[in-house]
Structure formats: C-alpha cells, structure tokens
Tab-separated table of C-alpha atoms (C1' of nucleotides) in Angstrom:
chain	number	residue	atom	x	y	z
A	19	MET	CA	11.836	36.101	9.884
A	20	PRO	CA	10.471	34.337	6.801
A	21	HIS	CA	13.860	34.114	4.876
A	22	VAL	CA	13.065	35.297	1.456
A	23	LYS	CA	14.123	32.918	-1.151
A	24	SER	CA	16.977	33.950	-3.449
A	25	ARG	CA	16.597	33.411	-7.167
A	26	ARG	CA	18.881	30.346	-6.945
A	27	GLU	CA	16.794	28.681	-4.242
A	28	GLN	CA	13.678	29.325	-6.379
A	29	TYR	CA	15.452	27.726	-9.387
A	30	SER	CA	16.596	24.804	-7.345
A	31	ASP	CA	13.083	24.285	-5.831
A	32	ALA	CA	11.554	24.434	-9.259
A	33	THR	CA	13.975	21.862	-10.600
A	34	ARG	CA	13.261	19.641	-7.541
A	35	ALA	CA	9.434	19.830	-7.972
A	36	ALA	CA	9.687	19.127	-11.824
A	37	LEU	CA	11.893	16.001	-11.237
A	38	LEU	CA	9.354	14.909	-8.587
A	39	GLU	CA	6.500	15.230	-10.987
A	40	ALA	CA	8.275	13.689	-13.921
A	41	ALA	CA	9.373	10.665	-11.675
A	42	THR	CA	5.798	10.349	-10.525
A	43	ARG	CA	4.462	9.973	-13.953
A	44	ARG	CA	7.424	7.673	-15.202
A	45	PHE	CA	7.022	5.403	-12.100
A	46	ALA	CA	3.255	5.233	-12.550
A	47	GLU	CA	3.479	4.377	-16.198
A	48	ARG	CA	6.600	2.248	-16.467
A	49	GLY	CA	7.078	1.010	-12.966
A	50	PHE	CA	10.302	1.480	-10.859
A	51	ALA	CA	12.569	-1.117	-12.660
A	52	GLY	CA	11.159	0.125	-15.939
A	53	THR	CA	12.180	3.791	-15.682
A	54	SER	CA	15.745	5.012	-15.873
A	55	LEU	CA	16.948	8.085	-14.141
A	56	GLU	CA	18.077	9.207	-17.438
A	57	ASP	CA	14.496	9.096	-18.615
A	58	VAL	CA	13.273	11.134	-15.625
A	59	ALA	CA	16.013	13.710	-16.135
A	60	ALA	CA	15.416	14.052	-19.766
A	61	ASP	CA	11.794	14.716	-19.407
A	62	ILE	CA	12.715	18.032	-17.750
A	63	GLN	CA	15.807	18.769	-19.947
A	64	ALA	CA	18.241	17.949	-17.385
A	65	THR	CA	20.580	15.002	-16.639
A	66	ARG	CA	21.041	12.564	-14.029
A	67	GLY	CA	23.326	14.768	-12.070
A	68	ALA	CA	20.373	16.728	-11.177
A	69	VAL	CA	18.552	13.687	-9.895
A	70	TYR	CA	21.493	12.647	-7.678
A	71	HIS	CA	22.049	15.964	-6.396
A	72	HIS	CA	18.477	16.456	-5.198
A	73	PHE	CA	17.646	12.864	-4.068
A	74	GLY	CA	20.972	10.949	-3.727
A	75	SER	CA	19.582	7.643	-5.140
A	76	LYS	CA	16.965	5.956	-7.249
A	77	PRO	CA	15.059	4.454	-4.114
A	78	ALA	CA	15.303	7.724	-2.338
A	79	LEU	CA	13.611	9.425	-5.414
A	80	PHE	CA	10.908	6.914	-5.364
A	81	GLU	CA	10.463	7.323	-1.722
A	82	ALA	CA	9.849	10.983	-2.137
A	83	VAL	CA	7.340	10.315	-4.759
A	84	ALA	CA	5.512	7.656	-2.572
A	85	GLU	CA	5.521	9.815	0.375
A	86	ALA	CA	4.118	12.886	-1.384
A	87	LEU	CA	1.330	10.677	-2.572
A	88	GLU	CA	0.722	8.854	0.766
A	89	SER	CA	0.562	12.173	2.797
A	90	ARG	CA	-1.902	13.646	0.507
A	91	VAL	CA	-4.242	10.580	0.386
A	92	MET	CA	-3.945	9.959	4.093
A	93	ARG	CA	-4.904	13.678	4.719
A	94	GLU	CA	-7.972	13.265	2.603
A	95	VAL	CA	-9.020	10.056	4.250
A	96	ALA	CA	-8.634	11.530	7.818
A	97	GLU	CA	-10.712	14.485	6.572
A	98	ALA	CA	-13.451	12.262	5.165
A	99	ALA	CA	-13.837	10.641	8.710
A	100	GLU	CA	-14.052	13.926	10.583
A	101	GLY	CA	-17.587	14.672	9.707
A	102	ALA	CA	-18.929	11.272	10.905
A	103	ARG	CA	-20.913	11.364	14.202
A	104	ASP	CA	-19.723	8.117	15.707
A	105	PRO	CA	-16.671	5.908	15.293
A	106	TRP	CA	-18.331	3.314	13.094
A	107	SER	CA	-19.454	5.610	10.462
A	108	ALA	CA	-16.208	7.417	10.538
A	109	ALA	CA	-14.352	4.028	9.817
A	110	ILE	CA	-16.649	3.390	7.029
A	111	ALA	CA	-16.296	6.844	5.558
A	112	ALA	CA	-12.513	6.505	5.761
A	113	THR	CA	-12.499	3.033	4.024
A	114	GLU	CA	-14.706	4.531	1.282
A	115	LYS	CA	-12.296	7.409	0.542
A	116	PHE	CA	-9.436	4.975	0.580
A	117	LEU	CA	-11.018	2.754	-1.784
A	118	ASP	CA	-11.807	5.865	-3.985
A	119	TRP	CA	-8.104	6.496	-4.073
A	120	CYS	CA	-7.225	2.988	-4.825
A	121	CYS	CA	-8.971	3.464	-8.162
A	122	ASP	CA	-6.584	6.319	-8.994
A	123	PRO	CA	-4.059	4.683	-11.457
A	124	VAL	CA	-1.149	6.699	-10.239
A	125	TYR	CA	-1.622	6.082	-6.522
A	126	SER	CA	-2.459	2.502	-6.677
A	127	ARG	CA	0.347	1.777	-9.075
A	128	VAL	CA	3.103	3.576	-7.248
A	129	VAL	CA	2.080	2.952	-3.565
A	130	TRP	CA	0.567	-0.552	-3.960
A	131	GLN	CA	2.310	-2.307	-6.828
A	132	GLU	CA	5.796	-0.630	-7.111
A	133	ALA	CA	6.587	0.475	-3.578
A	134	PRO	CA	7.323	-2.855	-2.144
A	135	LEU	CA	9.632	-3.582	-4.965
A	136	ALA	CA	11.382	-0.333	-4.989
A	137	LEU	CA	11.941	0.158	-1.288
A	138	GLY	CA	12.050	-3.337	-0.067
A	139	TRP	CA	9.404	-4.984	2.230
A	140	VAL	CA	11.128	-3.574	5.392
A	141	ARG	CA	11.257	0.098	4.339
A	142	TRP	CA	7.872	-0.113	2.821
A	143	LYS	CA	6.225	-1.370	6.029
A	144	GLU	CA	7.938	1.380	7.891
A	145	LEU	CA	6.243	3.929	5.504
A	146	GLU	CA	2.913	2.228	5.744
A	147	LYS	CA	3.129	2.075	9.407
A	148	GLU	CA	3.775	5.813	9.479
A	149	TYR	CA	0.684	6.481	7.179
A	150	SER	CA	-1.988	3.972	6.547
A	151	CYS	CA	-1.349	1.721	9.505
A	152	GLY	CA	-1.265	4.411	11.844
A	153	LEU	CA	-4.588	5.647	10.773
A	154	ILE	CA	-6.175	2.164	10.900
A	155	GLU	CA	-4.832	1.636	14.379
A	156	GLN	CA	-6.486	4.909	15.454
A	157	PHE	CA	-9.895	3.937	14.141
A	158	ILE	CA	-9.700	0.362	15.651
A	159	GLN	CA	-8.839	1.847	19.024
A	160	LEU	CA	-11.673	4.276	18.732
A	161	LEU	CA	-14.043	1.373	17.892
A	162	ILE	CA	-12.803	-0.781	20.728
A	163	ASP	CA	-13.050	2.119	23.230
A	164	ALA	CA	-16.670	2.785	22.129
A	165	GLY	CA	-17.523	-0.743	22.659
A	166	GLU	CA	-18.237	-1.278	18.899
A	167	MET	CA	-15.745	-4.079	18.602
A	168	PRO	CA	-14.440	-6.771	21.154
A	169	PRO	CA	-11.010	-6.080	22.509
A	170	LEU	CA	-9.123	-8.106	20.101
A	171	PRO	CA	-5.196	-7.771	20.126
A	172	LEU	CA	-4.607	-4.271	18.510
A	173	GLU	CA	-1.563	-4.955	16.473
A	174	PRO	CA	-2.903	-8.255	14.675
A	175	MET	CA	-6.306	-6.630	14.031
A	176	THR	CA	-4.501	-3.460	12.735
A	177	ARG	CA	-2.272	-5.526	10.404
A	178	ILE	CA	-4.881	-7.780	9.150
A	179	THR	CA	-7.139	-4.852	8.299
A	180	PHE	CA	-4.241	-3.224	6.513
A	181	HIS	CA	-3.661	-6.306	4.441
A	182	MET	CA	-7.472	-6.653	3.718
A	183	LEU	CA	-7.515	-3.115	2.384
A	184	GLY	CA	-4.213	-3.778	0.660
A	185	ALA	CA	-5.794	-6.758	-1.127
A	186	ALA	CA	-8.485	-4.394	-2.203
A	187	GLY	CA	-5.894	-1.793	-3.369
A	188	MET	CA	-3.768	-4.366	-5.338
A	189	ALA	CA	-6.849	-6.031	-6.956
A	190	ILE	CA	-8.383	-2.686	-7.901
A	191	SER	CA	-5.069	-1.441	-9.311
A	192	GLU	CA	-4.474	-4.429	-11.565
A	193	VAL	CA	-7.900	-4.304	-13.259
A	194	PRO	CA	-8.445	-2.437	-16.501
A	195	GLU	CA	-9.890	1.129	-16.028
A	196	GLN	CA	-13.485	0.367	-17.007
A	197	ASP	CA	-13.860	-2.510	-14.508
A	198	ARG	CA	-12.470	-0.537	-11.640
A	199	PHE	CA	-15.900	0.580	-10.169
A	200	ARG	CA	-17.371	-2.789	-10.295
A	201	VAL	CA	-14.372	-4.465	-8.637
A	202	ARG	CA	-14.304	-1.601	-5.978
A	203	ALA	CA	-17.902	-2.306	-5.121
A	204	GLU	CA	-17.175	-6.098	-4.841
A	205	TYR	CA	-14.477	-5.510	-2.302
A	206	ALA	CA	-16.289	-2.775	-0.462
A	207	GLU	CA	-19.188	-5.137	0.115
A	208	THR	CA	-16.882	-7.916	1.186
A	209	ILE	CA	-14.823	-5.958	3.543
A	210	ALA	CA	-17.924	-4.315	5.027
A	211	HIS	CA	-19.350	-7.707	5.672
A	212	LEU	CA	-16.299	-8.921	7.411
A	213	LEU	CA	-15.896	-5.986	9.533
A	214	LYS	CA	-19.661	-6.004	10.655
A	215	GLY	CA	-19.083	-9.610	11.472
A	216	ALA	CA	-16.391	-8.284	13.804
A	217	ARG	CA	-18.757	-6.054	15.486
A	218	ARG	CA	-20.311	-6.994	18.686
B	26	MET	CA	8.488	-48.184	-21.781
B	27	PRO	CA	10.399	-46.811	-18.891
B	28	HIS	CA	13.132	-45.195	-20.757
B	29	VAL	CA	16.087	-45.844	-18.594
B	30	LYS	CA	18.063	-42.791	-18.103
B	31	SER	CA	21.298	-42.479	-19.584
B	32	ARG	CA	24.323	-41.240	-17.555
B	33	ARG	CA	24.199	-37.821	-19.349
B	34	GLU	CA	20.662	-37.504	-18.400
B	35	GLN	CA	21.244	-38.384	-14.848
B	36	TYR	CA	24.107	-35.751	-14.547
B	37	SER	CA	21.927	-33.077	-16.150
B	38	ASP	CA	19.092	-33.911	-13.798
B	39	ALA	CA	21.615	-33.684	-10.907
B	40	THR	CA	22.909	-30.348	-12.073
B	41	ARG	CA	19.496	-28.973	-12.497
B	42	ALA	CA	18.359	-30.145	-8.999
B	43	ALA	CA	21.603	-28.605	-7.410
B	44	LEU	CA	20.928	-25.254	-9.162
B	45	LEU	CA	17.335	-25.357	-7.940
B	46	GLU	CA	18.421	-25.902	-4.406
B	47	ALA	CA	21.393	-23.374	-4.544
B	48	ALA	CA	18.835	-20.875	-5.895
B	49	THR	CA	16.403	-21.612	-3.246
B	50	ARG	CA	18.774	-20.873	-0.560
B	51	ARG	CA	20.019	-17.738	-2.108
B	52	PHE	CA	16.682	-16.298	-2.862
B	53	ALA	CA	15.495	-16.980	0.616
B	54	GLU	CA	18.477	-15.406	2.148
B	55	ARG	CA	19.233	-12.599	-0.231
B	56	GLY	CA	16.036	-11.997	-2.204
B	57	PHE	CA	15.608	-11.927	-5.924
B	58	ALA	CA	17.368	-8.669	-6.623
B	59	GLY	CA	20.068	-9.444	-4.279
B	60	THR	CA	21.310	-12.690	-5.731
B	61	SER	CA	23.154	-12.849	-9.051
B	62	LEU	CA	23.155	-15.930	-11.176
B	63	GLU	CA	26.920	-15.913	-10.933
B	64	ASP	CA	26.544	-16.713	-7.183
B	65	VAL	CA	23.984	-19.420	-7.675
B	66	ALA	CA	26.066	-21.078	-10.339
B	67	ALA	CA	29.292	-20.621	-8.280
B	68	ASP	CA	27.684	-22.499	-5.377
B	69	ILE	CA	27.604	-25.624	-7.281
B	70	GLN	CA	30.857	-25.029	-9.144
B	71	ALA	CA	29.358	-24.138	-12.499
B	72	THR	CA	28.772	-21.024	-14.556
B	73	ARG	CA	25.862	-18.879	-15.514
B	74	GLY	CA	25.855	-20.955	-18.760
B	75	ALA	CA	24.321	-23.777	-16.843
B	76	VAL	CA	21.667	-21.753	-15.510
B	77	TYR	CA	20.581	-20.330	-18.837
B	78	HIS	CA	20.757	-23.731	-20.241
B	79	HIS	CA	18.304	-25.282	-17.685
B	80	PHE	CA	16.098	-22.364	-17.136
B	81	GLY	CA	16.499	-19.688	-19.809
B	82	SER	CA	16.180	-16.618	-17.650
B	83	LYS	CA	16.422	-15.403	-14.040
B	84	PRO	CA	12.550	-14.934	-13.463
B	85	ALA	CA	12.164	-18.509	-14.980
B	86	LEU	CA	14.684	-19.821	-12.434
B	87	PHE	CA	12.831	-18.075	-9.633
B	88	GLU	CA	9.403	-19.435	-10.827
B	89	ALA	CA	10.808	-22.806	-10.704
B	90	VAL	CA	11.820	-22.393	-7.195
B	91	ALA	CA	8.576	-20.873	-6.085
B	92	GLU	CA	6.526	-23.615	-7.767
B	93	ALA	CA	8.512	-26.462	-6.162
B	94	LEU	CA	7.915	-24.743	-2.771
B	95	GLU	CA	4.128	-24.051	-3.444
B	96	SER	CA	3.279	-27.520	-4.780
B	97	ARG	CA	4.876	-29.070	-1.737
B	98	VAL	CA	3.122	-26.818	0.865
B	99	MET	CA	-0.135	-27.022	-0.727
B	100	ARG	CA	-0.219	-30.643	-1.111
B	101	GLU	CA	0.257	-30.841	2.818
B	102	VAL	CA	-2.366	-28.316	3.354
B	103	ALA	CA	-4.802	-30.123	1.253
B	104	GLU	CA	-3.868	-33.489	3.112
B	105	ALA	CA	-4.411	-31.762	6.558
B	106	ALA	CA	-8.109	-30.970	5.528
B	107	GLU	CA	-8.993	-34.496	4.217
B	108	GLY	CA	-9.529	-35.980	7.605
B	109	ALA	CA	-12.156	-33.412	8.538
B	110	ARG	CA	-15.947	-34.223	8.852
B	111	ASP	CA	-17.444	-30.991	7.620
B	112	PRO	CA	-16.389	-28.108	5.463
B	113	TRP	CA	-15.920	-25.616	8.384
B	114	SER	CA	-13.541	-27.910	10.372
B	115	ALA	CA	-11.629	-28.699	7.252
B	116	ALA	CA	-11.127	-24.960	6.539
B	117	ILE	CA	-9.826	-24.684	10.070
B	118	ALA	CA	-7.344	-27.510	9.628
B	119	ALA	CA	-6.136	-26.238	6.358
B	120	THR	CA	-5.546	-22.710	7.911
B	121	GLU	CA	-3.660	-24.403	10.827
B	122	LYS	CA	-1.406	-26.151	8.508
B	123	PHE	CA	-0.900	-23.079	6.291
B	124	LEU	CA	-0.002	-20.952	9.315
B	125	ASP	CA	2.541	-23.543	10.217
B	126	TRP	CA	4.267	-23.232	6.895
B	127	CYS	CA	4.082	-19.480	6.967
B	128	CYS	CA	6.420	-19.767	9.985
B	129	ASP	CA	8.906	-21.384	7.645
B	130	PRO	CA	11.534	-18.649	6.704
B	131	VAL	CA	12.227	-20.011	3.191
B	132	TYR	CA	8.574	-20.413	2.288
B	133	SER	CA	7.394	-17.029	3.645
B	134	ARG	CA	10.352	-15.289	2.179
B	135	VAL	CA	10.348	-16.712	-1.245
B	136	VAL	CA	6.644	-17.065	-1.966
B	137	TRP	CA	5.199	-14.238	0.044
B	138	GLN	CA	7.800	-11.626	0.026
B	139	GLU	CA	9.986	-12.007	-3.146
B	140	ALA	CA	7.559	-13.762	-5.643
B	141	PRO	CA	5.499	-10.784	-6.477
B	142	LEU	CA	8.410	-8.647	-7.202
B	143	ALA	CA	10.272	-11.205	-9.026
B	144	LEU	CA	7.532	-12.495	-11.242
B	145	GLY	CA	5.540	-9.286	-11.619
B	146	TRP	CA	2.006	-9.120	-10.328
B	147	VAL	CA	0.303	-10.682	-13.276
B	148	ARG	CA	2.382	-13.940	-13.302
B	149	TRP	CA	2.336	-13.947	-9.384
B	150	LYS	CA	-1.336	-13.792	-9.402
B	151	GLU	CA	-1.530	-16.614	-11.945
B	152	LEU	CA	0.708	-18.755	-10.005
B	153	GLU	CA	-1.224	-18.293	-6.703
B	154	LYS	CA	-4.442	-18.847	-8.406
B	155	GLU	CA	-3.121	-22.220	-9.275
B	156	TYR	CA	-1.976	-23.021	-5.848
B	157	SER	CA	-2.961	-21.239	-2.578
B	158	CYS	CA	-5.748	-19.111	-3.936
B	159	GLY	CA	-7.089	-22.071	-5.822
B	160	LEU	CA	-7.337	-24.116	-2.482
B	161	ILE	CA	-8.818	-21.139	-0.599
B	162	GLU	CA	-11.377	-20.649	-3.304
B	163	GLN	CA	-12.316	-24.294	-3.035
B	164	PHE	CA	-12.805	-24.011	0.639
B	165	ILE	CA	-14.994	-20.799	0.435
B	166	GLN	CA	-17.218	-22.288	-2.325
B	167	LEU	CA	-17.672	-25.399	0.042
B	168	LEU	CA	-18.632	-23.180	2.795
B	169	ILE	CA	-21.180	-21.190	0.797
B	170	ASP	CA	-22.680	-24.269	-0.790
B	171	ALA	CA	-22.955	-25.703	2.583
B	172	GLY	CA	-24.864	-22.576	3.552
B	173	GLU	CA	-22.112	-21.751	6.185
B	174	MET	CA	-21.395	-18.449	4.685
B	175	PRO	CA	-23.358	-15.865	2.693
B	176	PRO	CA	-22.756	-15.846	-1.081
B	177	LEU	CA	-20.298	-13.041	-1.193
B	178	PRO	CA	-18.438	-12.355	-4.346
B	179	LEU	CA	-15.971	-15.314	-4.675
B	180	GLU	CA	-12.918	-13.872	-6.022
B	181	PRO	CA	-12.627	-10.845	-3.527
B	182	MET	CA	-13.373	-13.128	-0.602
B	183	THR	CA	-10.689	-15.434	-1.701
B	184	ARG	CA	-8.034	-12.744	-2.124
B	185	ILE	CA	-8.908	-11.096	1.126
B	186	THR	CA	-8.621	-14.306	2.908
B	187	PHE	CA	-5.418	-14.926	1.186
B	188	HIS	CA	-3.991	-11.565	2.365
B	189	MET	CA	-5.368	-12.065	5.715
B	190	LEU	CA	-3.497	-15.375	6.140
B	191	GLY	CA	-0.419	-13.823	4.667
B	192	ALA	CA	-0.451	-11.039	6.997
B	193	ALA	CA	-0.379	-13.524	9.653
B	194	GLY	CA	2.404	-15.529	8.092
B	195	MET	CA	4.503	-12.560	7.693
B	196	ALA	CA	3.983	-11.207	11.179
B	197	ILE	CA	4.794	-14.563	12.620
B	198	SER	CA	8.003	-14.871	10.680
B	199	GLU	CA	9.235	-11.464	11.674
B	200	VAL	CA	9.148	-12.152	15.302
B	201	PRO	CA	11.789	-13.831	17.452
B	202	GLU	CA	11.606	-17.649	17.933
B	203	GLN	CA	10.305	-17.576	21.471
B	204	ASP	CA	7.473	-15.224	20.781
B	205	ARG	CA	6.015	-17.146	17.788
B	206	PHE	CA	3.701	-19.180	19.630
B	207	ARG	CA	2.060	-16.239	21.280
B	208	VAL	CA	1.876	-14.243	18.215
B	209	ARG	CA	0.541	-17.060	16.117
B	210	ALA	CA	-2.193	-17.554	18.843
B	211	GLU	CA	-3.032	-13.738	18.542
B	212	TYR	CA	-3.467	-13.923	14.713
B	213	ALA	CA	-5.262	-17.148	14.834
B	214	GLU	CA	-7.813	-15.666	17.286
B	215	THR	CA	-8.302	-12.616	15.205
B	216	ILE	CA	-8.761	-14.388	12.020
B	217	ALA	CA	-11.274	-16.955	13.555
B	218	HIS	CA	-13.186	-14.028	14.880
B	219	LEU	CA	-13.358	-12.394	11.649
B	220	LEU	CA	-14.287	-15.590	9.853
B	221	LYS	CA	-16.773	-16.551	12.402
B	222	GLY	CA	-18.348	-13.124	11.969
B	223	ALA	CA	-18.699	-13.731	8.259
B	224	ARG	CA	-20.601	-17.111	9.033
B	225	ARG	CA	-24.285	-16.811	8.937
C	5	DG	C1'	32.507	46.281	-7.298
C	6	DC	C1'	35.466	42.616	-7.191
C	7	DA	C1'	37.220	38.338	-5.753
C	8	DT	C1'	35.897	34.174	-3.869
C	9	DA	C1'	33.150	30.537	-2.114
C	10	DC	C1'	29.560	27.687	-2.629
C	11	DG	C1'	25.365	25.742	-4.403
C	12	DA	C1'	23.387	23.551	-8.670
C	13	DC	C1'	23.837	21.050	-11.813
C	14	DA	C1'	26.679	18.385	-16.194
C	15	DT	C1'	30.280	15.182	-17.700
C	16	DA	C1'	32.948	11.188	-17.538
C	17	DC	C1'	34.019	6.872	-15.732
C	18	DA	C1'	33.976	2.502	-13.244
C	19	DC	C1'	31.438	-1.471	-12.349
C	20	DA	C1'	27.761	-4.863	-11.655
C	21	DG	C1'	24.626	-7.978	-13.697
C	22	DC	C1'	21.612	-9.720	-17.364
C	23	DG	C1'	21.147	-11.929	-21.821
C	24	DT	C1'	23.206	-13.880	-26.101
C	25	DA	C1'	26.134	-15.776	-29.474
C	26	DT	C1'	29.685	-18.679	-29.896
C	27	DG	C1'	32.923	-22.107	-28.586
C	28	DT	C1'	34.174	-26.813	-26.423
C	29	DT	C1'	33.706	-31.151	-24.356
C	30	DT	C1'	31.325	-35.476	-23.554
C	31	DC	C1'	28.311	-38.939	-24.525
C	32	DC	C1'	25.256	-41.737	-27.290
C	33	DA	C1'	23.548	-43.790	-31.371
C	34	DA	C1'	23.979	-45.422	-35.923
D	2	DT	C1'	34.322	-44.643	-35.488
D	3	DT	C1'	32.251	-40.866	-36.282
D	4	DG	C1'	28.647	-37.382	-36.969
D	5	DG	C1'	25.747	-34.976	-34.043
D	6	DA	C1'	23.501	-33.378	-30.280
D	7	DA	C1'	23.089	-32.410	-25.449
D	8	DA	C1'	25.338	-29.968	-21.550
D	9	DC	C1'	27.623	-27.023	-20.335
D	10	DA	C1'	31.829	-22.757	-20.502
D	11	DT	C1'	33.547	-18.588	-22.333
D	12	DA	C1'	33.343	-14.118	-24.253
D	13	DC	C1'	31.068	-10.073	-25.293
D	14	DG	C1'	27.646	-6.222	-25.634
D	15	DC	C1'	24.480	-3.608	-23.429
D	16	DT	C1'	21.885	-1.054	-19.944
D	17	DG	C1'	21.668	1.241	-15.986
D	18	DT	C1'	23.448	2.611	-11.215
D	19	DG	C1'	26.490	5.280	-8.409
D	20	DT	C1'	30.367	8.346	-7.951
D	21	DA	C1'	34.178	11.351	-8.605
D	22	DT	C1'	35.231	15.381	-10.809
D	23	DG	C1'	34.479	19.517	-13.626
D	24	DT	C1'	32.070	23.893	-14.682
D	25	DC	C1'	29.191	27.908	-14.538
D	26	DG	C1'	26.394	31.194	-12.355
D	27	DT	C1'	25.039	33.537	-8.270
D	28	DA	C1'	25.310	35.081	-3.507
D	29	DT	C1'	28.407	37.375	-0.073
D	30	DG	C1'	32.314	39.369	2.415
D	31	DC	C1'	35.564	42.999	2.184
DNA sequence: GCATACGACATACACAGCGTATGTTTCCAA
DNA sequence: TTGGAAACATACGCTGTGTATGTCGTATGC
C-alpha cells in the first residue's frame, strides 16, 4: 500500500524541500554563522516558524543540508570505484572522484569549511564516520586483504587518510575558482605519492 | 633606557595576563562559542569592559590566547630538533615533541579544534603558516634539499603533513589516559611508514 | 455535510551575548 | 594641584535564536 499523499502532505514536502534548497544556497554563500533563519525563510516567502516546524533548530537544518550533500557525493564516489578491476585502481578512482567534488564550491564550503563549526567537532566526526570515513575504511581493508598494503593498524590509517583528503578538500575549497584545477592536481600528486609509498 | 614600569602599568599588565589565563581555561574547557566574555571577565572579578579595553573583540582575545600557546609549543619543538645530526632525525625528533604536545588537552583543543572556527579559515591559516606550518615547511625543504625526499609541491606536502600530525594529536587526546601510549605508538608507526614511503 | 481535530505554519515574546558609547576613578606629570 | 589620560565600569542597542501561543485550512469521523 503506497499511501497516496494528500494535498497537505504534498504542500508540506514542497515547503521542506524549498527550505532545504534555500538553506543550502545561503550556507554555501554566507556560511553558517552568516545566515539567519530569517533570511532562509524569507527566500521562500515563509517565516522562521516554518523552519522550526520542519527542522527544530538551526544546527539540525544545517545537518540536513550536509547529510543530503554527503550522501549524494559518497554514492557517486562509491560508484566511481565499482568499475575498477582491482582494489588499488578502485581506491585511486574513488580518490579522484572525491577530489572532483572538493572543487565544487557548495560541497567544499558546506561540508569541509562550515560543518565542523556548525555541528561541533564531535557531531561532525560522527557524520564523517558514517560517510567518508566508512568508505575509506572499506578501501583500506580491501587493500590490506589483497596484500597491496602492509597490515598497519586500521583505525589510525583510516583517520590519517581521512585527514589527508580533508586537507586537500579544505585547501581546494579556500582557493579562488580559477586556481582550483591546479591546486587539485598538486594535492592529487602528493597524496598519490604518499599512498604509493605505503604500498608494499 | 629601560623605562621603569609605573604602578599603573604593572596593574594593567597583571589584568591583561589574568584575562589571558582565564580565557585560555574557558576556551579550552567550553570552546569559543561556549564561553562568553562575561564569564571570562567574572573569573578575575572584572567586567567585559576590561576585555574590550585590552583586546578589542572576542576573536582578538582568542587569537592572543592561541598565539601564546603556539609560540611556546613551537619554540619547544624547534629546540627538540636542534640536537639532531641530520635532517631526517631532526624531523623525527620534532615530530615526537609535537605529538607530545598534541596530547595536552589545552593545546589540542584551543589550537586544533577551536581556532579554525574562532578565527575563520583565512586567519587560522595565516597563524599556522607563521607557527606550525612554517616549521614543517622548513623541515620538508631541508629533506628535499638533502635529497631525502623527492621534490613534491611544497605547500600541499606541508599541509598534508600538518593534517596527518593533527589527526594523530586529536585521536590521542580523545582516548582515555591509560590507552594514550598505545594509540600514540600506533599513529607514530603509521605516520613513520607513510613518510618513509615518501623517502626516496 | 458538518463539526472537530490536527497538521502546517505565522506571530509574539523572552533572553543571551556582542559591540559601542559614555561615564567614573585613579594615577602620573607638569 | 590640577588638567589629562589610561584603565576600567556601566548602560544601551542590536541581532539572532528558541519557544510559546495563535490562526487557518484541510482531512476525517459520525
């Protein structure tokens, strides 16, 4: 039973989606502290009441925005790795796709620059553990199982890799649009070199 | 001309130092957003007026706190490397001393967790460029000059190393006291392996 | 088909915290 | 001893969050 949506529910869903979109734009342009819920609501001709009704708080709204972005990006990253024929090229493909996304101003600003501030480190790390860290751990485990990498302690290796990629993400995101491609290439080269060095 | 300090200046200096100390404790315990200037001032039986007189703004106060910590830690790190006889063991010694300090709850919290949020990425990057990143860059340049490392792009390598070390420091500080030694060893092993892989 | 409940918002208000403008006191210097 | 400036304190305005309450339309039971 698919439960056909009533008109009310459709309106409600539309409002929620519009708020999410407006918030994404605002957060990406002005940052977390720089955007008031008043602004977000006004963008869709509503009031803060609507925001609090749907999301409950400002951090909760931001978290919804960040999660929507993360789930989309991580899905694409995972897909990019699926075509590869061995664990190593899978990891490389995933890294490339991830760096691509780091060039996106919305993703890089929201997830890498604003999220730790908005959610606090603890909550942010939980989120990343669920998305990026989870993926990274899978790849590393595969590499170790395949004998491509010595059996280093899994968690440190995962987190260090995560922070290496994070460094790239932050660096790329803070650079002006026209330099992104060059900076991306530099970081890709450096990371590739470090990871290849870790290969046995 | 030594300019003997008047009583007023001594009082003023004492107030400033007391504010700095109170702010350091508050920021380390409650974070930047979680501490109000009211609290800081009240800790030393003063009002916010004193804070604004001496520091001008909340971020400026935080920056003074962070700089005091950084300059002390980086001095110690640099000293630790001075005894070494070659660039590689100097870098190792510096890393060890840095990891020691990352175990310190005040330093790791203020400089690694709160500073980017409090000062904004731009200002934080400038600060780190002056302190930790500056040191790291020197070591890497020395290693490249000595032919111990291939000539990778300097800035990415610096920042990636910076974040790798930061990952270790944060992971260590999250773990209960009795596990620190083990976790520190795991991260040291992993980082050493990655850096050795980068060695030519 | 009509009353009623409930969901989806809007409105109004309380409150915290930053910054600033304006006192007030205390010390130093001429 | 007396201006004057430094070192604060006091008071106020403002922005923005969260919450409590009001209102209106739509689904639903009878």
